[in-house]
GROMACS .gro file of C-alpha atoms in nm:
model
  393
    1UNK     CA    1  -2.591  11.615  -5.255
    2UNK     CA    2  -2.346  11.888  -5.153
    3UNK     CA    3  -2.049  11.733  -5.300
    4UNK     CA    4  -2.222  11.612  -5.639
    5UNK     CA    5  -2.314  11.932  -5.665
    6UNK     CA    6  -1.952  12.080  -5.588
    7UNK     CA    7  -1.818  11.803  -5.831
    8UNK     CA    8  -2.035  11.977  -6.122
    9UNK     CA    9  -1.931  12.325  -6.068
   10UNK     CA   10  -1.587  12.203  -6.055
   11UNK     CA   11  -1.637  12.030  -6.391
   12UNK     CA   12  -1.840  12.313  -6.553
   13UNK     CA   13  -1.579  12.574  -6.440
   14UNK     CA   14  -1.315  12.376  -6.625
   15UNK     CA   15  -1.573  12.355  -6.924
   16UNK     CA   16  -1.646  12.772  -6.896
   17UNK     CA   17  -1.231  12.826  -6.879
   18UNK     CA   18  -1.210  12.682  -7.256
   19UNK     CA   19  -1.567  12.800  -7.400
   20UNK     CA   20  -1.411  13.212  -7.473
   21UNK     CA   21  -1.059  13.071  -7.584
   22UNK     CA   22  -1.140  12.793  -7.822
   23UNK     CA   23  -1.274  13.011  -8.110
   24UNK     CA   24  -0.964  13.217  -8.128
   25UNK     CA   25  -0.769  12.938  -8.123
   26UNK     CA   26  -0.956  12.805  -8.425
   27UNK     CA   27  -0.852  13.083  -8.625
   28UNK     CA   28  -0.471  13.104  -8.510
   29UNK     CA   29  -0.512  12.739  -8.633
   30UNK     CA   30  -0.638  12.885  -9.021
   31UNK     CA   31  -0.991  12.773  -8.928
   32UNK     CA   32  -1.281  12.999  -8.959
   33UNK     CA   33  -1.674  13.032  -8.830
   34UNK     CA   34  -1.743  12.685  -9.008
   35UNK     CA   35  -1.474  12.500  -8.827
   36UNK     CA   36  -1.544  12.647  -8.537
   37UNK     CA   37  -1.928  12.560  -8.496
   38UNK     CA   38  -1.783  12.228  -8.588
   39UNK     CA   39  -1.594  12.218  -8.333
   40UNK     CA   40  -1.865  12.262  -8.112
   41UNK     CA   41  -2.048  12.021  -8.286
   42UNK     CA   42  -1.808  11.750  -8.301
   43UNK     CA   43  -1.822  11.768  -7.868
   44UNK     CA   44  -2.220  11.713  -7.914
   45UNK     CA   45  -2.178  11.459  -8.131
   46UNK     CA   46  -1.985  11.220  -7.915
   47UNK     CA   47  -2.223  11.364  -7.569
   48UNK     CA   48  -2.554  11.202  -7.832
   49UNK     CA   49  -2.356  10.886  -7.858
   50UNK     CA   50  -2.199  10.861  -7.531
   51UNK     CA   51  -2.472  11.018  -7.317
   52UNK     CA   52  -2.765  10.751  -7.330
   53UNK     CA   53  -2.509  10.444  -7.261
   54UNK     CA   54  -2.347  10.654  -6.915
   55UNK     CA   55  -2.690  10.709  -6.822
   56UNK     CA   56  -2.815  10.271  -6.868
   57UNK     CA   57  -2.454  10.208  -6.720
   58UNK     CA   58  -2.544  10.465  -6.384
   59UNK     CA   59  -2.912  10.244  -6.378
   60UNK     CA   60  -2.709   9.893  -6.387
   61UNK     CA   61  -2.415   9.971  -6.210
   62UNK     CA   62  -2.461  10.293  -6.019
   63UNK     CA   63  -2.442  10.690  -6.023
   64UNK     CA   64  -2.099  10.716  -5.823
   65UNK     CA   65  -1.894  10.470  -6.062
   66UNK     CA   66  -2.006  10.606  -6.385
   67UNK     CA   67  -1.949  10.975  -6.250
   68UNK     CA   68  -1.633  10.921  -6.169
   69UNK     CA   69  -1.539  10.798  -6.459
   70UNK     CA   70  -1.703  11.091  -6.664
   71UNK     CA   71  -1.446  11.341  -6.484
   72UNK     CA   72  -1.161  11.107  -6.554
   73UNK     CA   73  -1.180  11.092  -6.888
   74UNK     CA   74  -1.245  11.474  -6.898
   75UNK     CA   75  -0.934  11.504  -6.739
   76UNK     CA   76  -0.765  11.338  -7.006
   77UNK     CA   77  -0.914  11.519  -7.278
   78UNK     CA   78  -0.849  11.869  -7.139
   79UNK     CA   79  -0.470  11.776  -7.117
   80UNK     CA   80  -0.491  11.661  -7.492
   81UNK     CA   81  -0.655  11.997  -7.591
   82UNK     CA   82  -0.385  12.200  -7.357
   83UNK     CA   83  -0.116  12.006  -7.585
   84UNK     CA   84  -0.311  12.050  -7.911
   85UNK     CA   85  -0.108  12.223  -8.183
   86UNK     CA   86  -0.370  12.146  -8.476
   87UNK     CA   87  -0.688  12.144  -8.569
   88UNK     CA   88  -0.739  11.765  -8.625
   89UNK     CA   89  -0.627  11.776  -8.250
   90UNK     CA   90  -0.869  12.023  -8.153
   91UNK     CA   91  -1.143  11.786  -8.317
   92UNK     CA   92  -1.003  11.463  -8.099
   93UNK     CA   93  -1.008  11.673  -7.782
   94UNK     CA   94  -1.353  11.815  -7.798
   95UNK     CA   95  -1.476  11.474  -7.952
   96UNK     CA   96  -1.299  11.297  -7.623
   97UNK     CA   97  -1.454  11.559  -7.398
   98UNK     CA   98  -1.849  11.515  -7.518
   99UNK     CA   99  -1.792  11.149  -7.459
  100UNK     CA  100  -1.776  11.251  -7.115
  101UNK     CA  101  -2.032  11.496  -7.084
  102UNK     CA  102  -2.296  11.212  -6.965
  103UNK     CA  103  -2.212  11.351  -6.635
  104UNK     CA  104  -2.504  11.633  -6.662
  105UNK     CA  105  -2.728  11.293  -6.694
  106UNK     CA  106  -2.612  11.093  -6.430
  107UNK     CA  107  -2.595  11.426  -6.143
  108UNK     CA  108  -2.937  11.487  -6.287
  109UNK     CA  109  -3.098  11.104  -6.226
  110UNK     CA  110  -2.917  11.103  -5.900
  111UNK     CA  111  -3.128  11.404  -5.771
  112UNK     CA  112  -3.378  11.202  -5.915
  113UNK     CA  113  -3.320  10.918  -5.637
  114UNK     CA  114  -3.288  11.131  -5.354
  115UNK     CA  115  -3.579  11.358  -5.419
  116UNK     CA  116  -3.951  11.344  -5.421
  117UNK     CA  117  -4.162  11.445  -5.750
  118UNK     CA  118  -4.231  11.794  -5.598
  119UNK     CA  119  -3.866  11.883  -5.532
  120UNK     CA  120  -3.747  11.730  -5.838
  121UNK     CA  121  -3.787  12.043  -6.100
  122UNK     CA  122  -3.631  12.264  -5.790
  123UNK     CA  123  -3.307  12.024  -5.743
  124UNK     CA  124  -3.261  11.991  -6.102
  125UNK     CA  125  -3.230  12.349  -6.057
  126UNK     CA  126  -2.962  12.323  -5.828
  127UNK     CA  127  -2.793  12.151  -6.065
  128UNK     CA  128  -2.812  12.471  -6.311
  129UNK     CA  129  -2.738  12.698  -6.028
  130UNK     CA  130  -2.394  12.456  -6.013
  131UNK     CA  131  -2.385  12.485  -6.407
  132UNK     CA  132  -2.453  12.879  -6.399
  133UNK     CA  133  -2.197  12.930  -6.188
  134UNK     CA  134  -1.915  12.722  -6.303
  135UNK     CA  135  -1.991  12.893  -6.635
  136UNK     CA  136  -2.002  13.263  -6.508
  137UNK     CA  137  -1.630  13.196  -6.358
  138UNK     CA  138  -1.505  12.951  -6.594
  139UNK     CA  139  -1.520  13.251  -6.852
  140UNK     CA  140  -1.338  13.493  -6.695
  141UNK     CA  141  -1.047  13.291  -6.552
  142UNK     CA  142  -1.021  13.140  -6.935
  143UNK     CA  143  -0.980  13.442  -7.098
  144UNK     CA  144  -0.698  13.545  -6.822
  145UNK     CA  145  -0.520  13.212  -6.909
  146UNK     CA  146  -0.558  13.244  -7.272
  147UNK     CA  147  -0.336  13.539  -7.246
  148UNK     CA  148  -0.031  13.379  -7.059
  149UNK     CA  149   0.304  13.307  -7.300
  150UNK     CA  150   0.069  13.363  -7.611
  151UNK     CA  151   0.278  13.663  -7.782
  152UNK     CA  152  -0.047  13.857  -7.792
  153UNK     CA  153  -0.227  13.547  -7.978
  154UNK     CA  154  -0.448  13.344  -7.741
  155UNK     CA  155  -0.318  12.995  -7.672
  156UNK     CA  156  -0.498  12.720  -7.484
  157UNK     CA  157  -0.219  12.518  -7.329
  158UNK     CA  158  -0.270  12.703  -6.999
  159UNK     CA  159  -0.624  12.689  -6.969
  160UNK     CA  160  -0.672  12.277  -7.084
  161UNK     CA  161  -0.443  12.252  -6.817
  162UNK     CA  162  -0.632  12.383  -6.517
  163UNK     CA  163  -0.950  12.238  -6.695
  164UNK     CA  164  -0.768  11.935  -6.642
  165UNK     CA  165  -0.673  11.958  -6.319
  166UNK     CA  166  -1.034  12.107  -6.207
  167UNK     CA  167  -1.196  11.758  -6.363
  168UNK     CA  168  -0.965  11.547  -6.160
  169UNK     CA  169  -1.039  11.723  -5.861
  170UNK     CA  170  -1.393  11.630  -5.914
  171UNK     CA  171  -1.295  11.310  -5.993
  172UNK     CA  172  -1.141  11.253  -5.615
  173UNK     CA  173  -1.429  11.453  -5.465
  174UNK     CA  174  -1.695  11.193  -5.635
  175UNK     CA  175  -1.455  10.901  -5.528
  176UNK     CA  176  -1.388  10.974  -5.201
  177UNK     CA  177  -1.735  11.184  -5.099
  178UNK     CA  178  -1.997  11.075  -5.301
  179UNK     CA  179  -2.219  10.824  -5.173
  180UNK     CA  180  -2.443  10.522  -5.414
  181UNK     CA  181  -2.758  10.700  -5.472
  182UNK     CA  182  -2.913  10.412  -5.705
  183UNK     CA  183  -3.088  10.203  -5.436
  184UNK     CA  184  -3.247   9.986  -5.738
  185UNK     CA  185  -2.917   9.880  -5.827
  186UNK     CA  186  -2.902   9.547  -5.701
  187UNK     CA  187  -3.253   9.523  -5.845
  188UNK     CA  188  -3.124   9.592  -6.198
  189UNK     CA  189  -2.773   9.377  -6.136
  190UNK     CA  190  -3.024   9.047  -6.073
  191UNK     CA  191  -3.250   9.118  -6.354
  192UNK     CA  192  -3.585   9.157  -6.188
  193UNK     CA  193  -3.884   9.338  -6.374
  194UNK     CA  194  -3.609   9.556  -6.547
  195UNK     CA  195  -3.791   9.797  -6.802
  196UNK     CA  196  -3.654   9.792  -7.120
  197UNK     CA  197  -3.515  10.103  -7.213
  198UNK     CA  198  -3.769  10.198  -7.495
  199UNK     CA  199  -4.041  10.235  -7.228
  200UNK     CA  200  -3.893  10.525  -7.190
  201UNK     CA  201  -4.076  10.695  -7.519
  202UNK     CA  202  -4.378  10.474  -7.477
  203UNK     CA  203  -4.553  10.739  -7.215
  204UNK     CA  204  -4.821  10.924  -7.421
  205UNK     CA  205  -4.669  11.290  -7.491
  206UNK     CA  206  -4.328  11.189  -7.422
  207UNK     CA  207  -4.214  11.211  -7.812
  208UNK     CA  208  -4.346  11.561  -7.807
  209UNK     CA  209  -4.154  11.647  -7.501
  210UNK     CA  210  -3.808  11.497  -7.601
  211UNK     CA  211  -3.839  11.653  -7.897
  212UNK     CA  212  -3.814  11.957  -7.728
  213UNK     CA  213  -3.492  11.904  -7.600
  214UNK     CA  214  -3.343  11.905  -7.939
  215UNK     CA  215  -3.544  12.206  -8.039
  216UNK     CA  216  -3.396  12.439  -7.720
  217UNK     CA  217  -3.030  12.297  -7.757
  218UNK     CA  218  -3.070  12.470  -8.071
  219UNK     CA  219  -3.136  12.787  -7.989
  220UNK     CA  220  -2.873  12.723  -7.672
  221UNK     CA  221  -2.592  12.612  -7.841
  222UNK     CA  222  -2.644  12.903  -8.097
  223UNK     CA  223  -2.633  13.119  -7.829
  224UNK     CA  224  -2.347  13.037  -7.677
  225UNK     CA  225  -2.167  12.954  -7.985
  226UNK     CA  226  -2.235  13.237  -8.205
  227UNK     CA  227  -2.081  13.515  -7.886
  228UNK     CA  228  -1.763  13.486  -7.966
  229UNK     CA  229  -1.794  13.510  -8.340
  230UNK     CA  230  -2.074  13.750  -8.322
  231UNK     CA  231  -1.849  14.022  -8.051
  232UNK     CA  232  -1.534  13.932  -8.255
  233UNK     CA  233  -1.714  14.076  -8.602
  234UNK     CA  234  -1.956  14.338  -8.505
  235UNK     CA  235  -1.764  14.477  -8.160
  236UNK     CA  236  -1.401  14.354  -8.240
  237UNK     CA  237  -1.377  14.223  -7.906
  238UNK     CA  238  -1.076  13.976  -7.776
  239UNK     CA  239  -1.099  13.633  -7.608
  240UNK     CA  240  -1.092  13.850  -7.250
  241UNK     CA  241  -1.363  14.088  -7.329
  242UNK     CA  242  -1.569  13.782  -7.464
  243UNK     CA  243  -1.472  13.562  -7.140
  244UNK     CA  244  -1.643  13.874  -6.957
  245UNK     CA  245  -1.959  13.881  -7.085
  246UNK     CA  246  -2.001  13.449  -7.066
  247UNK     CA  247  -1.886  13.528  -6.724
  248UNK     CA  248  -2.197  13.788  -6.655
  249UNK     CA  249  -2.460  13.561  -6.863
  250UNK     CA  250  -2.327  13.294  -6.650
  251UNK     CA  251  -2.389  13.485  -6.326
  252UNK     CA  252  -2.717  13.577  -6.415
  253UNK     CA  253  -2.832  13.215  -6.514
  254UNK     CA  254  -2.643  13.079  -6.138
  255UNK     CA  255  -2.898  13.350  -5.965
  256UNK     CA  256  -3.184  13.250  -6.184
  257UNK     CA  257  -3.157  12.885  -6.150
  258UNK     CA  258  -3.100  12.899  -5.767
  259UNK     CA  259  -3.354  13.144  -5.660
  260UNK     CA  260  -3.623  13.149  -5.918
  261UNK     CA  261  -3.695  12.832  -6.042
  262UNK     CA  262  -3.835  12.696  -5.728
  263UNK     CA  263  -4.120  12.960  -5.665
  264UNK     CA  264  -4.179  12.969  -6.047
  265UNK     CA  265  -4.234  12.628  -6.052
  266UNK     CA  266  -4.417  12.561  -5.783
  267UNK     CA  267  -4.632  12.828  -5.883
  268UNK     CA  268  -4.714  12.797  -6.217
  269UNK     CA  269  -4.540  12.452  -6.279
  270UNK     CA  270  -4.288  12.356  -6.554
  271UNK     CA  271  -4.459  12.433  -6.859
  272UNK     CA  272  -4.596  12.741  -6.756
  273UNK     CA  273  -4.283  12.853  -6.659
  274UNK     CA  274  -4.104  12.736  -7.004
  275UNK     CA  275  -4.345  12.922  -7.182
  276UNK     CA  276  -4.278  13.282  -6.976
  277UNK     CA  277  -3.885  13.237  -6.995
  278UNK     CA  278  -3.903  13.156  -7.332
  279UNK     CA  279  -4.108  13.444  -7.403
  280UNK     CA  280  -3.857  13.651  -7.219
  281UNK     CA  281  -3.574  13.520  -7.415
  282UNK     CA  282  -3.732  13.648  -7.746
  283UNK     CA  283  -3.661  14.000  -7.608
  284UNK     CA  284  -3.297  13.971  -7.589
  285UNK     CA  285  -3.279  13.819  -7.921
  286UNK     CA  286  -3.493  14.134  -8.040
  287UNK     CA  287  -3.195  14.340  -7.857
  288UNK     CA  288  -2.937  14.216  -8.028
  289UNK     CA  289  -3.148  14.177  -8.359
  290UNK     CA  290  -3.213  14.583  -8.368
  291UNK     CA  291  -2.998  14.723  -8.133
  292UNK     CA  292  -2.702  14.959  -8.205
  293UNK     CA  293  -2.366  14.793  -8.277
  294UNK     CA  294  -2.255  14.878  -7.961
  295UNK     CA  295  -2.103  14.724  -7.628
  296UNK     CA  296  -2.433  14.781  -7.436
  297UNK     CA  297  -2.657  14.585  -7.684
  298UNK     CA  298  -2.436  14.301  -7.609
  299UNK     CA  299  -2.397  14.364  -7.255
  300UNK     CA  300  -2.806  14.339  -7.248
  301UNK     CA  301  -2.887  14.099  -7.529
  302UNK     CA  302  -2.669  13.803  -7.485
  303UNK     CA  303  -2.769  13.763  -7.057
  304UNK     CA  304  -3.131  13.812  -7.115
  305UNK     CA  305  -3.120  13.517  -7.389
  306UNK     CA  306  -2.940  13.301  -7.193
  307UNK     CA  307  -3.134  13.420  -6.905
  308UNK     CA  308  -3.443  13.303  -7.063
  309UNK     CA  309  -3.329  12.980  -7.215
  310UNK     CA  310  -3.214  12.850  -6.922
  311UNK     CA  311  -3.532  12.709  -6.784
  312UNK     CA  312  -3.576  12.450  -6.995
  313UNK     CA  313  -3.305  12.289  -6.893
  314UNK     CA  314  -3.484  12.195  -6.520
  315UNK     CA  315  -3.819  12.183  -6.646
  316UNK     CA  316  -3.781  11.950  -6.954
  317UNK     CA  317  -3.572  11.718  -6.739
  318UNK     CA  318  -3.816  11.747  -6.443
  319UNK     CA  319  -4.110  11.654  -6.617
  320UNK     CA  320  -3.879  11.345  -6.834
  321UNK     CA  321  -3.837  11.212  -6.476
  322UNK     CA  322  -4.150  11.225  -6.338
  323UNK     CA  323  -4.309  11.030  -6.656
  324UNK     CA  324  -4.031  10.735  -6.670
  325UNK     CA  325  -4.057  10.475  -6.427
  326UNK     CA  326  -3.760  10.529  -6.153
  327UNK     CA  327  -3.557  10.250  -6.237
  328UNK     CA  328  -3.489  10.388  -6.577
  329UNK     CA  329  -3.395  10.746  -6.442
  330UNK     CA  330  -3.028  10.758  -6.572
  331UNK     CA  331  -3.158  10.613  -6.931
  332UNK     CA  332  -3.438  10.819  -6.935
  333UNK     CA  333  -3.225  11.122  -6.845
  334UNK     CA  334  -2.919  11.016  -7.080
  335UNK     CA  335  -3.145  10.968  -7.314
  336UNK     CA  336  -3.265  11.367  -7.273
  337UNK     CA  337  -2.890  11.491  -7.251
  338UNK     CA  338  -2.815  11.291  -7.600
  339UNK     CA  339  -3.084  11.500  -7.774
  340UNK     CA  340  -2.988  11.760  -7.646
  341UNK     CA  341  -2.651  11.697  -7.764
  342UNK     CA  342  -2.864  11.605  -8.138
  343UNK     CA  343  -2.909  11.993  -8.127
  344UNK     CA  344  -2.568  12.091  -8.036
  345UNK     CA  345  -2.465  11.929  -8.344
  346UNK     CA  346  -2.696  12.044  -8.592
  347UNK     CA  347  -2.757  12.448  -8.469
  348UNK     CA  348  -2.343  12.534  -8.426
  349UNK     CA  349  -2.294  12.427  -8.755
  350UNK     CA  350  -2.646  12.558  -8.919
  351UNK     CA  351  -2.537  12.893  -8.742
  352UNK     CA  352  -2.150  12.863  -8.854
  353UNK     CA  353  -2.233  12.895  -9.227
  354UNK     CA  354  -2.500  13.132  -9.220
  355UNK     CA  355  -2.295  13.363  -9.021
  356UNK     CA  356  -2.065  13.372  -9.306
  357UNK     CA  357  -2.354  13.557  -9.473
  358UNK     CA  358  -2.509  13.726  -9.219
  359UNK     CA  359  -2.456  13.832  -8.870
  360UNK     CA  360  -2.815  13.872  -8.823
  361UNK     CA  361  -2.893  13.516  -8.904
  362UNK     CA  362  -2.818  13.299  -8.639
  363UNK     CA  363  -3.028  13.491  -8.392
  364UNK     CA  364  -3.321  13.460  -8.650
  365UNK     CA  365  -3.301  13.074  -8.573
  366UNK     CA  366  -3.287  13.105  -8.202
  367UNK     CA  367  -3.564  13.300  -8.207
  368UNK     CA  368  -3.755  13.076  -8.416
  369UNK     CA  369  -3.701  12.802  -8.176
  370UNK     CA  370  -3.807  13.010  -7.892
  371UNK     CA  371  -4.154  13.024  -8.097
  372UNK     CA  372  -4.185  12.651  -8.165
  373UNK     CA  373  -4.123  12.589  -7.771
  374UNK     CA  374  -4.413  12.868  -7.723
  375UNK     CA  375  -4.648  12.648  -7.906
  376UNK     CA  376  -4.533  12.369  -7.731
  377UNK     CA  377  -4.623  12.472  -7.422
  378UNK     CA  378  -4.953  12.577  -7.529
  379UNK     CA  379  -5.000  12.230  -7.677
  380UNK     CA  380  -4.910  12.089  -7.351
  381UNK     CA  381  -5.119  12.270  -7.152
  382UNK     CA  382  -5.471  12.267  -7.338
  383UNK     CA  383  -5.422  11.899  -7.519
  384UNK     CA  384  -5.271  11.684  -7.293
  385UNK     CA  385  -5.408  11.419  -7.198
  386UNK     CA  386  -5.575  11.316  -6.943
  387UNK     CA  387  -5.399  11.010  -6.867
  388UNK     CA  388  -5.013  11.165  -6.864
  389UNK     CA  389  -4.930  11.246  -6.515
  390UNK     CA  390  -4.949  11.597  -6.488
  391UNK     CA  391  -4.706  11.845  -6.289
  392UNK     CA  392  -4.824  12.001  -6.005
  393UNK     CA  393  -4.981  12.301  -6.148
   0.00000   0.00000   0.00000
């Protein structure tokens, strides 16, 4: 798992170089908050469409094949965003790019083959840890390319291209590296007792708990979203100074995923766990909420959110896995990344045009889905029933 792992932070880091630049390029472009969060949208639109059909093609065909060909075509669409001069190109790059971001889905059921029900929430973790860290670089380096040959505006030609390259790179890693985790592949290729893929909501609960995917990409993609609009307005920071405080969120979600998730989880389980960090996360949107307009409320808000938030990302997964039957674990786990994706697309934009309005706004919604998660757990924990398999709490 090493090199899958490698292969993500390679691919995230490419992903984090673009995330600080592309809102500046928006407006250089004439665009404004609107187009922007649509922007962001348009990527989790195609990642809902795309992301359920990588992860049936990884359970028919296999995890290494379908990888690979998530980092090729995310090569292809990071050189067509370095060459964009316009925003209807901007929209076909990002577009191009979620259609590739099934790769989350398929590293994720992989871990799922290799690991045992115990381990699972902690290597999904890993997988974070990979995503934290790509993402804490990935920032940075962005908002250093973003300033190369721009005239003092930002341009993005430098950093698609060493998104590019980064994706390719993972593309030869996975090619070369990566061995066929899917042992029930040649089960699936003849056709033998093959689930259907809508088993995969028929576990009692499981509506509930997909759900929830869509409810915390909300308040995620809000988060990450809204930063650069949000220090831009209130702090009149640049695409650097914005690439620098991704970069330190990013660090402190790498350290969080890596080193606490395990214990947490194996202590107090999943939901337990969601329900703390989510709890936790409502204080740095409090921060930013009533805090002065100054560097340092950002500088504490924006990590503690993203801090918080980033649990759910290993322990809704984990506990999708360990109620779908393991030769739908790509589906089942495509199918969670495409939600998740459903509330890329509808908080970015939500969050876009009531920014207009207010700055405070936004963070009123990410809050509010911080609260509906709370209740969630709670749910979960004292009306489950008895006959869902429960985590090991």
């Amino acid at each position: 798992m090493p090199v899958i792992l490698f292969a993500v932070f390679i691919d995230l880091l490419g992903f984090g170089i673009i995330v600080p630049v592309l809102p500046f390029i928006v407006l250089n472009f004439g665009g404004d908050s609107v187009s922007g969060m649509a922007l962001v949208s348009i990527y989790s639109l195609a990642a809902f469409i795309m992301g359920p059909i990588w992860g049936r093609f990884s359970d028919k065909f296999g995890r290494k094949p379908a990888l690979a060909g998530t980092f090729l075509g995310a090569t292809i669409s990071y050189i067509t965003l370095g060459m964009a001069d316009t925003l209807l190109l901007l929209f076909l790059a990002r577009a191009m790019s979620g259609a590739m971001a099934g790769n989350i889905g398929i590293v994720m059921a992989a871990m799922a083959d290799v690991t045992t029900e115990e381990n699972r929430g902690k290597a999904i973790g890993w997988i974070g840890a990979a995503f934290g860290l790509g993402f804490a670089l990935g920032p940075g380096i962005g908002g250093i390319l973003s300033t190369i040959g721009g005239n003092g505006d930002p341009n993005i030609f430098w950093a698609g291209m060493t998104a590019a390259c980064l994706s390719f790179t993972a593309m030869i890693l996975t090619t070369i590296f990566v061995p066929e985790t899917n042992k029930k592949k040649t089960e699936n290729e003849d056709h033998k007792d093959v689930p259907r893929w809508t088993s995969v909501f028929k576990q009692p609960g499981q509506t509930a708990l997909l759900a929830m995917f869509i409810v915390t990409a909300i308040g995620q993609s809000i988060s990450f979203a809204i930063t650069p609009f949000w220090a831009e307005r209130v702090l009149g920071w640049n695409s650097a100074q914005v690439g620098y405080l991704l970069m330190a969120s990013g660090v402190c979600v790498f350290f969080i995923q890596l080193f606490a998730i395990g214990p947490l989880f194996k202590k107090f389980g999943e939901v337990k766990s969601l329900g703390m960090a989510l709890g936790f996360h409502l204080i740095g949107v409090a921060i930013i909420l009533y805090g002065p307009a100054e560097p340092i409320t950002a500088i504490l808000g924006f990590p503690i959110i993203m801090s918080g938030m980033t649990l759910t990302f290993p322990a809704l997964n984990s506990l999708v896995s360990r109620r779908t039957d393991e030769r739908l674990q790509g589906t089942a786990l495509g199918i969670s990344n495409g939600l998740s994706s459903l509330g890329r697309i509808a908080g970015p934009i939500t969050a876009g045009t009531v920014f207009t309005a207010s700055v405070a706004a936004p963070f009123y919604i990410i809050a509010s889905t911080g609260i509906l998660v709370i209740f969630w757990t709670v749910w979960e924990l004292s009306a489950r029933p008895s006959h869902i398999k429960a985590p090991a709490e």
